[in-house]
mmCIF file of C-alpha atoms in Angstrom:
data_model
loop_
_atom_site.group_PDB
_atom_site.id
_atom_site.type_symbol
_atom_site.label_atom_id
_atom_site.label_comp_id
_atom_site.label_asym_id
_atom_site.label_seq_id
_atom_site.Cartn_x
_atom_site.Cartn_y
_atom_site.Cartn_z
ATOM 1 C CA MET I 23 75.661 3.528 87.172
ATOM 2 C CA GLY I 24 74.266 4.703 83.900
ATOM 3 C CA SER I 25 73.227 7.984 85.381
ATOM 4 C CA SER I 26 76.737 8.697 86.720
ATOM 5 C CA VAL I 27 78.299 8.024 83.304
ATOM 6 C CA SER I 28 75.930 10.421 81.581
ATOM 7 C CA HIS I 29 76.653 12.910 84.356
ATOM 8 C CA ALA I 30 80.387 12.724 83.679
ATOM 9 C CA ALA I 31 79.898 13.165 79.955
ATOM 10 C CA ALA I 32 77.948 16.405 80.359
ATOM 11 C CA PRO I 33 79.978 19.536 81.346
ATOM 12 C CA PRO I 34 80.130 19.841 85.155
ATOM 13 C CA PRO I 35 77.574 22.244 86.583
ATOM 14 C CA PRO I 36 78.981 25.449 88.162
ATOM 15 C CA PRO I 37 79.809 24.898 91.852
ATOM 16 C CA THR I 38 77.127 26.228 94.133
ATOM 17 C CA ALA I 39 78.163 28.493 96.956
ATOM 18 C CA VAL I 40 79.202 26.531 100.007
ATOM 19 C CA GLY I 41 79.656 27.429 103.674
ATOM 20 C CA LEU I 42 80.535 31.021 104.564
ATOM 21 C CA ALA I 43 80.159 32.264 101.030
ATOM 22 C CA VAL I 44 76.427 31.803 101.371
ATOM 23 C CA ALA I 45 76.288 34.259 104.270
ATOM 24 C CA LEU I 46 78.238 37.037 102.507
ATOM 25 C CA PRO I 47 76.560 39.131 99.816
ATOM 26 C CA PRO I 48 77.653 38.184 96.320
ATOM 27 C CA LYS I 49 80.837 40.043 95.393
ATOM 28 C CA GLN I 50 80.171 42.810 92.915
ATOM 29 C CA ASP I 51 82.459 43.105 89.994
ATOM 30 C CA GLU I 52 83.654 46.672 90.812
ATOM 31 C CA LYS I 53 86.114 46.952 88.025
ATOM 32 C CA ALA I 54 83.538 46.292 85.356
ATOM 33 C CA GLU I 55 81.003 48.921 86.341
ATOM 34 C CA PRO I 56 82.182 52.526 86.772
ATOM 35 C CA LYS I 57 81.513 53.996 90.203
ATOM 36 C CA ASN I 58 78.788 56.570 90.104
ATOM 37 C CA VAL I 59 80.349 59.904 90.893
ATOM 38 C CA ASP I 60 78.365 62.001 93.319
ATOM 39 C CA TRP I 61 78.984 65.393 91.766
ATOM 40 C CA LEU I 62 77.428 67.220 94.653
ATOM 41 C CA ASN I 63 79.620 65.612 97.286
ATOM 42 C CA LEU I 64 83.136 66.007 96.030
ATOM 43 C CA PRO I 65 85.984 65.662 98.540
ATOM 44 C CA CYS I 66 87.667 68.727 99.954
ATOM 45 C CA PRO I 67 90.874 69.517 98.081
ATOM 46 C CA VAL I 68 94.272 69.935 99.719
ATOM 47 C CA PRO I 69 95.216 73.486 100.700
ATOM 48 C CA PHE I 70 96.671 75.523 97.860
ATOM 49 C CA GLU I 71 100.146 75.811 99.345
ATOM 50 C CA GLU I 72 100.277 72.046 99.824
ATOM 51 C CA ILE I 73 99.372 71.220 96.288
ATOM 52 C CA GLN I 74 102.822 69.785 95.654
ATOM 53 C CA ARG I 75 103.339 68.347 99.104
ATOM 54 C CA GLU I 76 104.069 64.759 98.112
ATOM 55 C CA ALA I 77 106.712 65.894 95.665
ATOM 56 C CA LEU I 78 108.208 68.321 98.155
ATOM 57 C CA MET I 79 108.326 65.734 100.912
ATOM 58 C CA SER I 80 110.190 63.302 98.711
ATOM 59 C CA LEU I 81 112.421 65.671 96.788
ATOM 60 C CA LYS I 82 113.247 68.363 99.289
ATOM 61 C CA PRO I 83 114.374 66.938 102.592
ATOM 62 C CA GLU I 84 116.020 69.353 105.013
ATOM 63 C CA LEU I 85 119.611 68.858 103.983
ATOM 64 C CA PHE I 86 122.174 70.421 106.246
ATOM 65 C CA GLU I 87 125.917 70.545 106.733
ATOM 66 C CA GLY I 88 127.505 69.964 110.090
ATOM 67 C CA LEU I 89 126.246 68.636 113.369
ATOM 68 C CA LYS I 90 122.643 68.838 114.435
ATOM 69 C CA PHE I 91 121.269 67.734 117.752
ATOM 70 C CA ASP I 92 117.600 68.066 118.662
ATOM 71 C CA PHE I 93 116.100 67.222 121.982
ATOM 72 C CA THR I 94 112.354 67.421 122.512
ATOM 73 C CA LYS I 95 110.995 66.990 125.969
ATOM 74 C CA GLY I 96 107.298 66.515 126.462
ATOM 75 C CA LEU I 97 105.922 67.800 129.719
ATOM 76 C CA ASN I 98 102.372 67.120 128.849
ATOM 77 C CA GLN I 99 100.429 65.610 126.031
ATOM 78 C CA ARG I 100 100.132 69.039 124.479
ATOM 79 C CA PHE I 101 103.063 71.035 125.800
ATOM 80 C CA SER I 102 106.697 70.348 125.011
ATOM 81 C CA LEU I 103 110.025 72.133 125.096
ATOM 82 C CA SER I 104 112.782 71.639 122.588
ATOM 83 C CA HIS I 105 116.501 72.315 122.678
ATOM 84 C CA SER I 106 118.486 72.245 119.499
ATOM 85 C CA ILE I 107 122.185 72.667 118.757
ATOM 86 C CA PHE I 108 123.615 73.248 115.321
ATOM 87 C CA MET I 109 127.296 73.558 114.435
ATOM 88 C CA GLY I 110 128.224 73.820 110.839
ATOM 89 C CA SER I 111 128.261 75.981 107.777
ATOM 90 C CA MET I 112 125.341 77.918 106.494
ATOM 91 C CA GLU I 113 125.217 79.134 102.975
ATOM 92 C CA VAL I 114 125.047 82.830 102.356
ATOM 93 C CA PRO I 115 123.346 83.656 99.081
ATOM 94 C CA SER I 116 125.789 85.435 96.806
ATOM 95 C CA GLN I 117 125.532 86.969 93.380
ATOM 96 C CA SER I 118 128.419 85.126 91.848
ATOM 97 C CA SER I 119 128.286 81.431 91.138
ATOM 98 C CA ASP I 120 130.672 80.652 94.013
ATOM 99 C CA THR I 121 129.020 79.383 97.117
ATOM 100 C CA PHE I 122 129.831 81.402 100.168
ATOM 101 C CA LYS I 123 129.734 79.459 103.402
ATOM 102 C CA VAL I 124 129.807 80.934 106.847
ATOM 103 C CA PRO I 125 130.548 78.699 109.820
ATOM 104 C CA THR I 126 127.875 79.175 112.438
ATOM 105 C CA ALA I 127 126.917 77.601 115.696
ATOM 106 C CA HIS I 128 123.732 78.263 117.534
ATOM 107 C CA TYR I 129 121.497 76.992 120.253
ATOM 108 C CA GLU I 130 117.784 77.202 119.772
ATOM 109 C CA PHE I 131 115.194 76.947 122.488
ATOM 110 C CA GLY I 132 111.643 76.201 121.551
ATOM 111 C CA ALA I 133 108.282 75.737 123.146
ATOM 112 C CA ASN I 134 105.305 74.044 121.525
ATOM 113 C CA PHE I 135 101.727 73.950 122.585
ATOM 114 C CA LEU I 136 99.607 71.699 120.395
ATOM 115 C CA ASP I 137 95.903 71.599 120.965
ATOM 116 C CA PRO I 138 93.370 70.484 118.354
ATOM 117 C CA LYS I 139 92.066 74.044 118.217
ATOM 118 C CA LEU I 140 95.160 76.101 118.975
ATOM 119 C CA MET I 141 98.723 75.506 118.029
ATOM 120 C CA LEU I 142 101.546 77.727 119.262
ATOM 121 C CA VAL I 143 105.121 77.103 118.230
ATOM 122 C CA GLY I 144 107.949 79.413 119.185
ATOM 123 C CA ARG I 145 111.675 79.133 118.634
ATOM 124 C CA VAL I 146 114.296 81.553 119.816
ATOM 125 C CA LEU I 147 117.954 81.509 118.826
ATOM 126 C CA THR I 148 121.019 82.703 120.654
ATOM 127 C CA ASP I 149 121.265 85.791 118.471
ATOM 128 C CA GLY I 150 117.807 86.899 119.492
ATOM 129 C CA ARG I 151 115.822 85.844 116.464
ATOM 130 C CA LEU I 152 112.331 84.619 117.198
ATOM 131 C CA ASN I 153 110.392 82.311 114.940
ATOM 132 C CA ALA I 154 106.735 82.186 115.860
ATOM 133 C CA ARG I 155 103.855 80.195 114.402
ATOM 134 C CA VAL I 156 100.283 80.340 115.559
ATOM 135 C CA LYS I 157 97.383 78.346 114.189
ATOM 136 C CA CYS I 158 93.976 78.950 115.650
ATOM 137 C CA ASP I 159 90.627 77.456 114.629
ATOM 138 C CA LEU I 160 88.260 80.344 114.995
ATOM 139 C CA THR I 161 85.266 78.287 113.909
ATOM 140 C CA ASP I 162 84.878 74.841 112.344
ATOM 141 C CA ASN I 163 85.762 76.108 108.917
ATOM 142 C CA LEU I 164 87.747 79.271 109.510
ATOM 143 C CA THR I 165 91.377 79.088 110.573
ATOM 144 C CA LEU I 166 93.808 81.860 111.371
ATOM 145 C CA LYS I 167 97.501 81.226 110.867
ATOM 146 C CA ILE I 168 100.243 83.632 111.830
ATOM 147 C CA ASN I 169 103.853 83.173 110.855
ATOM 148 C CA ALA I 170 106.507 85.611 112.018
ATOM 149 C CA GLN I 171 110.279 85.960 112.141
ATOM 150 C CA LEU I 172 111.324 88.750 114.449
ATOM 151 C CA THR I 173 114.879 89.960 114.708
ATOM 152 C CA ASN I 174 116.688 92.470 116.815
ATOM 153 C CA GLU I 175 117.866 94.375 113.786
ATOM 154 C CA PRO I 176 115.327 96.911 112.655
ATOM 155 C CA HIS I 177 113.526 96.416 109.359
ATOM 156 C CA PHE I 178 114.446 92.767 109.042
ATOM 157 C CA SER I 179 111.391 91.236 110.652
ATOM 158 C CA GLN I 180 108.727 89.502 108.660
ATOM 159 C CA GLY I 181 105.211 88.491 109.452
ATOM 160 C CA MET I 182 102.280 86.976 107.648
ATOM 161 C CA PHE I 183 98.629 86.538 108.605
ATOM 162 C CA ASN I 184 96.574 83.900 106.795
ATOM 163 C CA PHE I 185 92.847 83.416 107.000
ATOM 164 C CA ASP I 186 91.740 80.044 105.653
ATOM 165 C CA TYR I 187 88.189 79.098 104.930
ATOM 166 C CA LYS I 188 87.310 75.511 104.179
ATOM 167 C CA GLY I 189 84.108 74.822 102.279
ATOM 168 C CA THR I 190 82.571 71.503 101.310
ATOM 169 C CA ASP I 191 84.578 71.065 98.134
ATOM 170 C CA TYR I 192 86.694 74.201 98.014
ATOM 171 C CA ARG I 193 89.210 76.087 100.085
ATOM 172 C CA THR I 194 90.058 79.722 100.043
ATOM 173 C CA GLN I 195 92.774 81.688 101.768
ATOM 174 C CA PHE I 196 93.506 85.345 102.255
ATOM 175 C CA GLN I 197 96.992 86.514 103.233
ATOM 176 C CA ILE I 198 98.293 89.770 104.646
ATOM 177 C CA GLY I 199 102.002 90.215 105.108
ATOM 178 C CA ASN I 200 104.402 92.968 105.985
ATOM 179 C CA ASN I 201 105.789 95.126 103.206
ATOM 180 C CA ALA I 202 102.124 95.541 102.281
ATOM 181 C CA PHE I 203 101.832 92.078 100.838
ATOM 182 C CA TYR I 204 98.311 90.911 100.074
ATOM 183 C CA GLY I 205 97.487 87.568 98.575
ATOM 184 C CA ALA I 206 94.507 85.342 98.018
ATOM 185 C CA ASN I 207 94.059 81.877 96.668
ATOM 186 C CA TYR I 208 91.210 79.553 95.899
ATOM 187 C CA ILE I 209 91.124 75.860 95.081
ATOM 188 C CA GLN I 210 88.141 73.804 94.007
ATOM 189 C CA SER I 211 87.525 70.091 93.452
ATOM 190 C CA ILE I 212 86.242 69.469 89.974
ATOM 191 C CA SER I 213 86.023 65.714 90.162
ATOM 192 C CA PRO I 214 86.937 63.126 92.790
ATOM 193 C CA HIS I 215 90.502 63.176 91.508
ATOM 194 C CA LEU I 216 91.047 66.574 89.939
ATOM 195 C CA SER I 217 91.220 69.961 91.586
ATOM 196 C CA LEU I 218 92.051 73.344 90.126
ATOM 197 C CA GLY I 219 93.201 76.417 91.913
ATOM 198 C CA THR I 220 94.256 79.985 91.362
ATOM 199 C CA GLU I 221 96.107 82.619 93.328
ATOM 200 C CA ILE I 222 96.806 86.321 93.078
ATOM 201 C CA PHE I 223 99.140 88.489 95.093
ATOM 202 C CA TRP I 224 100.084 92.121 95.343
ATOM 203 C CA LEU I 225 103.293 93.502 96.772
ATOM 204 C CA GLY I 226 102.672 97.049 97.874
ATOM 205 C CA HIS I 227 106.107 98.511 98.342
ATOM 206 C CA GLN I 228 107.447 97.255 95.056
ATOM 207 C CA ARG I 229 104.169 97.632 93.188
ATOM 208 C CA LYS I 230 104.314 94.113 91.862
ATOM 209 C CA SER I 231 101.367 91.840 91.351
ATOM 210 C CA GLY I 232 100.976 88.363 90.017
ATOM 211 C CA ILE I 233 98.474 85.694 89.249
ATOM 212 C CA GLY I 234 98.945 81.963 89.077
ATOM 213 C CA PHE I 235 97.036 78.800 88.263
ATOM 214 C CA ALA I 236 97.486 75.309 89.575
ATOM 215 C CA ALA I 237 96.020 71.899 88.911
ATOM 216 C CA ARG I 238 96.327 68.660 90.840
ATOM 217 C CA TYR I 239 95.244 65.212 89.789
ATOM 218 C CA ASN I 240 95.591 62.450 92.304
ATOM 219 C CA THR I 241 94.525 58.884 92.653
ATOM 220 C CA ASP I 242 95.656 56.329 95.194
ATOM 221 C CA LYS I 243 98.856 55.688 93.338
ATOM 222 C CA ILE I 244 99.844 58.838 91.533
ATOM 223 C CA VAL I 245 99.820 62.563 92.068
ATOM 224 C CA VAL I 246 100.347 64.912 89.147
ATOM 225 C CA THR I 247 100.488 68.657 89.693
ATOM 226 C CA GLY I 248 101.157 71.641 87.515
ATOM 227 C CA GLN I 249 101.561 75.295 88.380
ATOM 228 C CA VAL I 250 101.908 78.334 86.177
ATOM 229 C CA ALA I 251 102.462 81.861 87.463
ATOM 230 C CA SER I 252 102.677 85.252 85.834
ATOM 231 C CA THR I 253 106.093 85.714 87.434
ATOM 232 C CA GLY I 254 107.232 83.395 84.677
ATOM 233 C CA ILE I 255 107.461 80.189 86.637
ATOM 234 C CA VAL I 256 106.157 76.855 85.449
ATOM 235 C CA ALA I 257 106.383 73.942 87.865
ATOM 236 C CA LEU I 258 105.273 70.386 87.179
ATOM 237 C CA SER I 259 105.593 67.344 89.367
ATOM 238 C CA TYR I 260 104.742 63.696 89.241
ATOM 239 C CA VAL I 261 104.785 61.279 92.154
ATOM 240 C CA GLN I 262 104.157 57.581 91.830
ATOM 241 C CA LYS I 263 103.605 55.349 94.795
ATOM 242 C CA VAL I 264 105.199 52.160 93.627
ATOM 243 C CA SER I 265 104.399 50.231 96.754
ATOM 244 C CA GLU I 266 103.600 50.901 100.392
ATOM 245 C CA LYS I 267 107.235 51.461 101.176
ATOM 246 C CA VAL I 268 108.536 53.051 98.018
ATOM 247 C CA SER I 269 107.549 56.098 96.095
ATOM 248 C CA LEU I 270 109.254 57.821 93.215
ATOM 249 C CA ALA I 271 108.945 61.485 92.422
ATOM 250 C CA SER I 272 110.026 63.792 89.663
ATOM 251 C CA ASP I 273 109.829 67.499 89.329
ATOM 252 C CA PHE I 274 110.390 70.110 86.628
ATOM 253 C CA MET I 275 110.720 73.837 87.107
ATOM 254 C CA TYR I 276 111.174 76.479 84.454
ATOM 255 C CA ASN I 277 111.799 80.141 85.109
ATOM 256 C CA HIS I 278 111.047 82.228 82.046
ATOM 257 C CA LEU I 279 112.734 85.400 83.278
ATOM 258 C CA THR I 280 116.081 83.781 83.898
ATOM 259 C CA GLN I 281 115.627 81.156 81.170
ATOM 260 C CA ASP I 282 116.526 78.494 83.640
ATOM 261 C CA ALA I 283 115.126 74.983 83.746
ATOM 262 C CA THR I 284 115.719 72.391 86.420
ATOM 263 C CA SER I 285 114.411 68.922 86.705
ATOM 264 C CA SER I 286 114.983 66.409 89.429
ATOM 265 C CA PHE I 287 114.186 62.842 90.093
ATOM 266 C CA GLY I 288 114.038 61.223 93.499
ATOM 267 C CA TYR I 289 112.991 58.247 95.539
ATOM 268 C CA ASP I 290 111.550 57.867 98.988
ATOM 269 C CA TYR I 291 111.841 54.612 100.876
ATOM 270 C CA ILE I 292 109.781 54.435 104.050
ATOM 271 C CA LEU I 293 110.905 51.307 105.818
ATOM 272 C CA ARG I 294 110.266 50.069 109.307
ATOM 273 C CA GLN I 295 113.415 51.395 110.912
ATOM 274 C CA CYS I 296 114.432 54.130 108.546
ATOM 275 C CA ARG I 297 113.424 56.579 105.923
ATOM 276 C CA LEU I 298 115.764 57.112 103.005
ATOM 277 C CA ARG I 299 115.296 59.843 100.444
ATOM 278 C CA GLY I 300 117.565 60.387 97.511
ATOM 279 C CA LYS I 301 117.531 62.765 94.611
ATOM 280 C CA LEU I 302 119.350 63.507 91.407
ATOM 281 C CA ASP I 303 119.169 66.896 89.748
ATOM 282 C CA SER I 304 119.773 68.261 86.283
ATOM 283 C CA ASN I 305 122.201 70.771 87.833
ATOM 284 C CA GLY I 306 124.468 67.897 88.716
ATOM 285 C CA VAL I 307 123.439 67.695 92.358
ATOM 286 C CA VAL I 308 123.083 64.351 94.047
ATOM 287 C CA ALA I 309 121.590 64.324 97.510
ATOM 288 C CA ALA I 310 120.547 61.761 100.069
ATOM 289 C CA PHE I 311 118.943 61.974 103.463
ATOM 290 C CA LEU I 312 118.653 59.122 105.921
ATOM 291 C CA GLU I 313 116.689 59.028 109.142
ATOM 292 C CA GLU I 314 117.296 55.859 111.083
ATOM 293 C CA ARG I 315 115.390 54.920 114.165
ATOM 294 C CA LEU I 316 117.891 53.565 116.632
ATOM 295 C CA ASN I 317 115.555 53.170 119.523
ATOM 296 C CA MET I 318 112.211 54.458 120.678
ATOM 297 C CA GLY I 319 112.408 58.186 120.228
ATOM 298 C CA VAL I 320 116.059 58.295 119.123
ATOM 299 C CA ASN I 321 116.702 59.019 115.471
ATOM 300 C CA PHE I 322 120.022 59.192 113.742
ATOM 301 C CA ILE I 323 120.207 61.505 110.731
ATOM 302 C CA LEU I 324 122.675 61.561 107.873
ATOM 303 C CA SER I 325 122.547 64.166 105.156
ATOM 304 C CA ALA I 326 124.679 64.424 102.027
ATOM 305 C CA GLU I 327 124.563 66.806 99.115
ATOM 306 C CA VAL I 328 127.157 66.698 96.379
ATOM 307 C CA ASP I 329 127.137 69.412 93.749
ATOM 308 C CA HIS I 330 129.470 68.309 91.008
ATOM 309 C CA ARG I 331 129.199 71.432 88.938
ATOM 310 C CA LYS I 332 130.037 73.900 91.689
ATOM 311 C CA LYS I 333 132.320 71.453 93.501
ATOM 312 C CA ASP I 334 130.401 71.939 96.715
ATOM 313 C CA TYR I 335 130.227 68.967 99.060
ATOM 314 C CA LYS I 336 128.020 69.037 102.109
ATOM 315 C CA PHE I 337 127.813 66.281 104.662
ATOM 316 C CA GLY I 338 125.935 66.412 107.897
ATOM 317 C CA PHE I 339 125.042 64.142 110.733
ATOM 318 C CA GLY I 340 122.800 64.474 113.705
ATOM 319 C CA LEU I 341 120.726 62.950 116.399
ATOM 320 C CA THR I 342 117.113 63.647 117.279
ATOM 321 C CA VAL I 343 115.905 62.629 120.698
ATOM 322 C CA GLY I 344 112.277 62.782 121.635
ATOM 323 C CA GLU I 345 109.137 62.618 119.567
ATOM 324 C CA MET S 24 113.468 90.806 100.994
ATOM 325 C CA ALA S 25 113.997 93.721 103.365
ATOM 326 C CA ALA S 26 111.032 93.871 105.639
ATOM 327 C CA LYS S 27 109.361 96.748 107.334
ATOM 328 C CA THR S 28 106.776 96.582 110.000
ATOM 329 C CA SER S 29 104.894 99.656 108.820
ATOM 330 C CA LEU S 30 102.168 97.613 107.215
ATOM 331 C CA LYS S 31 99.260 99.659 108.472
ATOM 332 C CA GLY S 32 101.051 102.946 107.761
ATOM 333 C CA LYS S 33 100.759 102.534 104.009
ATOM 334 C CA GLY S 34 97.003 102.001 104.100
ATOM 335 C CA LYS S 35 96.419 105.051 106.255
ATOM 336 C CA ALA S 36 98.557 107.236 104.005
ATOM 337 C CA GLY S 37 96.283 106.362 101.082
ATOM 338 C CA LYS S 38 93.231 107.571 103.006
ATOM 339 C CA GLY S 39 94.979 110.776 104.079
ATOM 340 C CA SER S 40 95.695 111.984 100.554
ATOM 341 C CA LYS S 41 91.988 112.137 99.695
ATOM 342 C CA GLY S 42 90.898 114.262 102.662
ATOM 343 C CA SER S 43 91.331 117.967 103.314
ATOM 344 C CA GLU S 44 94.283 119.596 105.109
ATOM 345 C CA GLU S 45 92.782 118.955 108.533
ATOM 346 C CA GLY S 46 91.918 115.445 107.453
ATOM 347 C CA SER S 47 95.484 114.834 106.278
ATOM 348 C CA SER S 48 97.053 115.971 109.562
ATOM 349 C CA ALA S 49 94.636 113.765 111.498
ATOM 350 C CA ALA S 50 95.531 110.924 109.177
ATOM 351 C CA LYS S 51 99.214 111.609 109.820
ATOM 352 C CA CYS S 52 98.606 111.418 113.562
ATOM 353 C CA VAL S 53 96.775 108.145 113.130
ATOM 354 C CA LYS S 54 99.606 106.843 110.953
ATOM 355 C CA GLU S 55 102.220 107.840 113.514
ATOM 356 C CA TRP S 56 100.301 106.232 116.342
ATOM 357 C CA SER S 57 99.724 103.056 114.375
ATOM 358 C CA THR S 58 103.423 102.843 113.521
ATOM 359 C CA TRP S 59 104.243 103.385 117.217
ATOM 360 C CA ALA S 60 101.701 100.693 118.138
ATOM 361 C CA MET S 61 103.172 98.249 115.646
ATOM 362 C CA LYS S 62 106.670 98.853 117.017
ATOM 363 C CA LYS S 63 105.506 98.263 120.581
ATOM 364 C CA ALA S 64 103.567 95.183 119.504
ATOM 365 C CA LYS S 65 106.680 93.822 117.833
ATOM 366 C CA VAL S 66 108.788 94.297 120.957
ATOM 367 C CA ILE S 67 106.093 92.757 123.162
ATOM 368 C CA THR S 68 105.778 89.761 120.851
ATOM 369 C CA HIS S 69 109.520 89.362 120.634
ATOM 370 C CA TYR S 70 109.972 89.143 124.386
ATOM 371 C CA GLY S 71 106.665 87.727 125.412
ATOM 372 C CA PHE S 72 105.753 85.022 122.934
ATOM 373 C CA ILE S 73 107.792 82.190 124.377
ATOM 374 C CA PRO S 74 106.845 83.035 128.005
ATOM 375 C CA LEU S 75 103.219 83.109 126.839
ATOM 376 C CA ILE S 76 103.502 79.608 125.419
ATOM 377 C CA ILE S 77 105.152 78.394 128.620
ATOM 378 C CA VAL S 78 102.425 79.915 130.778
ATOM 379 C CA ILE S 79 99.660 78.429 128.644
ATOM 380 C CA GLY S 80 101.411 75.070 128.639
ATOM 381 C CA MET S 81 101.995 74.973 132.388
ATOM 382 C CA ASN S 82 98.334 75.698 132.978
ATOM 383 C CA SER S 83 97.009 73.026 130.650
ATOM 384 C CA GLU S 84 95.753 69.702 131.952
ATOM 385 C CA PRO S 85 97.446 67.567 133.329
ATOM 386 C CA LYS S 86 99.493 70.280 135.036
ATOM 387 C CA PRO S 87 103.201 69.616 134.765
ATOM 388 C CA GLN S 88 105.479 70.360 137.691
ATOM 389 C CA LEU S 89 107.790 73.357 137.734
ATOM 390 C CA TYR S 90 110.980 71.311 138.010
ATOM 391 C CA GLN S 91 110.101 69.535 134.744
ATOM 392 C CA LEU S 92 110.774 72.773 132.900
ATOM 393 C CA LEU S 93 114.440 72.675 133.761
ATOM 394 C CA SER S 94 115.374 69.047 134.261
ATOM 395 C CA PRO S 95 116.465 67.026 131.242
ATOM 396 C CA VAL S 96 114.576 63.880 132.218
#
């Protein structure tokens, strides 16, 4: 009796590990000690052209005006055909501030062959335009990408060859395009979260050249990127992943030659049955894009873009069938 | 931007200007042939790319049937 009273008076001893906790190794306090960075084994950075991909995915959905119907039929695990119908207005770029819309309707037939080592995607429209993309893994680290738009009209076709080399913690790319376009870019991981890159290009026919620098900092929750180019463009972006389903993005672009600055702010909700992206711009443009999964393989799309300043209202709807 | 397919032509013209007269006419021939080759390659790609993908796809494993190309099911 006496012993129990004295026991109660003293502060209780710390509980000893019981049951399963004995079998597991003691939990290390990871937050307290900084993780040792292995400077020789940094992760491979994202490709240079995808440095702003999270911001682009959230802020620049493929808005359209009119009706869009896409049907993809898989014949094989790797081979599929696609049929696509579009009826609506397409914007023609014009010099004045008025938007110039041309009603168009076209049918597009496409064939895709997707192999881990070789990817061939071709799309042909009713007016004879061909859109071709080839991606071929020549070796484990070297990839060849070809992108071409061929038209029936002479002198309007474009093509670009890209050679990508992926190193352990860097990536480099060399581009050759028509019009004697040559470009190269290089991106390197400096730390587990930070990567810096640079690019140069030379346009032969117009004797123009340019150089640009980019930086990307990403953790699990945020991605911050910045790009500066000698063509007078500064682009910054910030994406925050608020939760598994929600991410918010903002973007700022400044063009020094035209003294023009634009910033936009958007959200991206990825829910079980739908994906909703919305954006608000400093030019007075409000846009939203909804992809709703009605059934397995059937997606319903709604697109809206309202430009208050130019009084341009674009609404589109569509259906995508197939994967 | 207006596009031209004479990508190789520009490089060859640069080489031609350094050489002698004979060298420059040979370079001109090479430039003409390469332009002709690029034009033919563009036409071949334009008409043949999608059939090429279909042929490669129909020969990949597991082989799909011919009717599956046309039927909407």
